[in-house]
XYZ file of C-alpha atoms in Angstrom:
260
model
C 8.653 10.335 -11.582
C 11.247 8.502 -11.963
C 11.481 7.918 -7.807
C 8.205 7.167 -7.936
C 8.552 3.992 -10.538
C 10.881 3.137 -7.754
C 9.571 3.467 -4.478
C 6.571 1.866 -5.838
C 8.882 -1.238 -6.649
C 9.384 -1.200 -2.893
C 13.959 -0.035 -3.575
C 14.711 3.458 -3.596
C 17.846 5.208 -6.289
C 20.453 7.669 -4.754
C 21.636 8.082 -8.484
C 18.677 9.865 -10.132
C 20.611 13.394 -9.699
C 23.998 12.601 -10.206
C 22.016 10.929 -13.957
C 20.839 14.180 -14.222
C 24.206 15.600 -13.966
C 25.871 13.372 -16.627
C 22.627 13.347 -19.560
C 22.843 17.080 -19.177
C 26.554 16.615 -19.387
C 26.953 14.786 -22.417
C 23.986 16.750 -23.836
C 26.393 20.061 -23.446
C 29.278 18.188 -24.440
C 29.284 15.781 -26.958
C 28.261 17.988 -29.663
C 31.753 20.026 -29.732
C 33.579 16.780 -28.648
C 32.301 14.865 -31.844
C 30.686 16.765 -33.747
C 26.601 14.722 -33.566
C 23.659 16.829 -34.568
C 21.091 17.081 -32.370
C 18.983 14.143 -33.153
C 22.524 12.221 -32.396
C 23.233 13.322 -29.662
C 20.163 12.762 -27.775
C 19.614 9.044 -29.187
C 23.003 8.587 -27.038
C 22.184 10.465 -24.425
C 19.273 8.048 -24.174
C 21.595 5.134 -24.065
C 23.527 6.002 -21.367
C 19.948 6.599 -19.490
C 18.959 2.744 -19.995
C 21.737 1.334 -19.380
C 22.582 3.421 -16.131
C 18.789 1.948 -15.289
C 20.539 -1.699 -16.639
C 23.306 -1.566 -14.157
C 21.101 -0.369 -11.287
C 18.403 -2.881 -11.970
C 20.951 -5.858 -12.206
C 22.669 -4.478 -8.666
C 19.969 -4.483 -7.082
C 17.472 -7.721 -8.774
C 19.903 -10.085 -9.799
C 22.533 -9.498 -7.768
C 20.382 -9.524 -4.407
C 22.190 -5.367 -3.963
C 20.711 -2.996 -0.443
C 19.256 -0.450 -3.316
C 20.957 2.022 -1.182
C 24.138 1.042 -1.546
C 24.023 0.368 -4.754
C 22.348 3.352 -6.069
C 24.585 5.496 -3.696
C 27.823 3.940 -5.618
C 25.988 4.334 -9.139
C 24.918 7.778 -8.448
C 29.209 8.707 -7.743
C 30.372 6.835 -11.076
C 27.671 8.820 -13.228
C 28.843 12.151 -11.151
C 32.619 11.410 -11.452
C 30.966 10.792 -15.529
C 29.845 14.222 -15.177
C 33.057 15.345 -13.969
C 35.155 14.030 -17.380
C 33.243 15.290 -19.387
C 32.595 18.994 -17.945
C 34.464 19.678 -15.314
C 33.626 22.913 -15.077
C 30.263 24.663 -15.878
C 29.555 25.434 -19.495
C 28.372 24.294 -22.982
C 26.127 24.574 -24.953
C 23.029 22.561 -25.413
C 22.026 22.025 -28.418
C 19.806 25.105 -29.752
C 16.871 23.417 -31.276
C 16.120 22.288 -27.616
C 16.145 25.571 -25.699
C 13.767 27.233 -29.186
C 11.528 23.704 -28.649
C 11.005 24.246 -24.361
C 10.140 28.010 -25.360
C 7.789 27.166 -28.095
C 4.170 27.497 -27.564
C 0.671 26.317 -29.089
C -1.766 28.634 -27.726
C -1.996 28.716 -24.338
C -0.580 25.415 -24.753
C 3.589 24.879 -23.992
C 5.378 22.394 -25.839
C 7.016 21.793 -22.261
C 5.100 20.327 -21.155
C 4.935 17.477 -23.844
C 7.262 15.048 -21.864
C 5.336 14.978 -18.297
C 2.201 14.238 -20.907
C 3.820 11.047 -22.210
C 5.538 9.722 -19.138
C 1.564 10.481 -17.182
C 0.138 8.694 -20.533
C 3.268 6.003 -20.529
C 2.462 4.915 -16.674
C -1.197 5.058 -17.490
C -0.453 2.178 -19.888
C 1.750 0.258 -18.045
C -0.781 0.562 -15.328
C -3.152 -1.300 -17.422
C -0.790 -3.871 -18.712
C 0.735 -7.013 -17.033
C 3.421 -5.586 -16.026
C 2.397 -2.474 -14.489
C 0.429 -4.821 -11.786
C 3.252 -7.045 -11.338
C 6.010 -3.925 -10.604
C 3.391 -2.708 -8.057
C 2.702 -6.168 -6.444
C 6.204 -6.285 -5.907
C 6.759 -3.016 -4.092
C 3.875 -4.953 -2.022
C 5.319 -8.333 -1.493
C 8.126 -9.668 -3.119
C 8.141 -13.099 -2.191
C 3.736 -13.885 -2.247
C 4.646 -12.691 -6.246
C 7.413 -14.747 -7.008
C 6.274 -18.232 -5.163
C 2.991 -16.943 -7.581
C 5.506 -17.906 -10.280
C 7.249 -14.262 -11.204
C 10.200 -13.345 -11.833
C 10.761 -10.302 -9.719
C 14.484 -10.149 -10.086
C 13.055 -8.918 -13.579
C 10.276 -7.000 -13.122
C 12.949 -4.496 -11.106
C 15.257 -4.849 -13.568
C 12.744 -3.324 -16.017
C 11.112 -0.769 -12.974
C 14.729 0.355 -12.939
C 15.303 1.053 -16.762
C 11.556 2.774 -16.911
C 12.428 4.924 -14.089
C 15.369 5.571 -16.538
C 13.544 7.103 -19.468
C 11.650 9.294 -17.259
C 14.910 10.538 -15.788
C 16.083 11.007 -19.426
C 12.867 13.111 -19.634
C 13.744 15.362 -16.840
C 17.447 15.926 -17.794
C 16.635 16.949 -21.358
C 14.037 19.553 -20.336
C 16.201 20.955 -17.934
C 19.283 20.669 -19.845
C 16.926 22.893 -22.441
C 15.970 25.555 -19.346
C 19.031 25.646 -19.158
C 21.015 25.782 -22.114
C 24.081 24.692 -20.615
C 25.871 21.627 -18.962
C 27.149 21.447 -15.475
C 27.839 18.567 -13.302
C 26.398 19.470 -10.113
C 23.294 20.716 -12.716
C 21.167 17.595 -10.831
C 22.294 16.943 -6.853
C 19.651 18.705 -5.588
C 17.154 16.065 -7.533
C 17.910 13.498 -5.706
C 16.722 14.279 -2.435
C 14.031 16.811 -3.713
C 12.581 13.433 -5.764
C 12.724 11.252 -2.844
C 10.789 14.386 -0.574
C 7.941 14.801 -3.538
C 6.806 10.986 -3.234
C 6.769 10.972 0.011
C 4.258 14.160 0.230
C 2.866 12.972 -2.689
C 1.703 9.831 0.004
C 3.454 7.186 -1.893
C 4.843 4.900 0.599
C 8.682 3.563 1.183
C 7.442 0.381 2.169
C 6.345 -0.230 -1.789
C 3.889 -0.827 -3.624
C 0.793 1.626 -2.425
C 1.001 5.059 -3.668
C 0.312 6.769 -7.074
C 2.215 8.571 -9.793
C -0.499 11.496 -9.335
C 0.891 11.645 -6.013
C 4.292 12.298 -7.260
C 3.259 14.767 -9.089
C 1.226 16.637 -6.857
C 4.202 16.302 -4.422
C 7.096 18.078 -6.427
C 4.234 21.071 -7.158
C 4.141 21.196 -3.320
C 7.679 21.921 -3.259
C 7.696 24.005 -5.682
C 4.985 25.786 -3.892
C 6.776 25.698 -0.196
C 9.689 27.604 -2.449
C 8.172 30.379 -3.647
C 6.145 31.214 -0.209
C 8.750 31.715 1.180
C 10.690 33.086 -1.443
C 7.663 36.038 -1.763
C 6.656 36.167 2.319
C 10.555 37.219 2.510
C 11.451 34.228 4.499
C 15.605 34.224 4.537
C 16.317 31.339 1.446
C 18.333 29.661 4.208
C 14.983 28.633 6.070
C 13.997 26.876 2.921
C 14.825 23.531 3.774
C 13.885 23.908 7.407
C 10.201 24.696 6.136
C 11.164 21.449 3.117
C 11.731 19.681 5.859
C 8.695 20.189 8.027
C 6.380 19.850 5.280
C 8.594 16.159 4.645
C 7.568 14.736 8.547
C 4.570 16.136 7.804
C 3.699 14.235 5.219
C 5.036 11.435 6.619
C 3.063 11.191 9.376
C 0.635 11.498 7.628
C 1.304 8.306 5.767
C 1.649 6.780 8.656
C -1.145 7.677 10.288
C -3.065 6.385 7.182
C -1.304 3.179 7.224
C -2.965 1.864 10.261
C -6.066 0.191 10.559
C -8.081 0.070 13.312
C -8.266 -3.194 15.748
């Protein structure tokens, strides 16, 4: 969902995986280093996530740097910060997060609350002027700029919004693993792009839906499960995943073509 916001904006963020690792390490290392409680640790992680979004937004929006290069560089910084906090996997995420993640109310898992909250936030923003400007900027930044909208601010706020989603993802992953690992989030960078592509969001920006990104993520999980239960060696999972992404790209290209 975080990557979907950025791609709809017409950009890309290659630092989301490293950001997940950094937030995970903060949640696992800060309590023992500072003696802070769960609430203070989560607030510190949220502040770091927002700061990372602001940094990426300033680089891409105001300094007009290439999103690929800028976020690749910041991703290396976030990864370095995670390694400084936790050179070796370990530590312990506050127990209350793990307990909350496993809780259910009837058949409803509480772990679904962050996803539902993110969906509600996006549904609200779609009806707000900012949401319309974000998608319009992805469609044609020049046209939006000429209409009097500060596209730099739109991109900055778009990255901040995306990193709120990154924080939610890192919170859930950390609650599930209950420990810290500087390399935990690295696979999520390319997986997030894959989910966006499979979900039918145009990499050119301005076209697609958040629901499509969610469905794309579910398809990626389904591919892994199908490969596993079919008895296919795990080494071939990436091959199947790449083939599905290429197929999704081909369908997106064909769907984008207009008859003459």
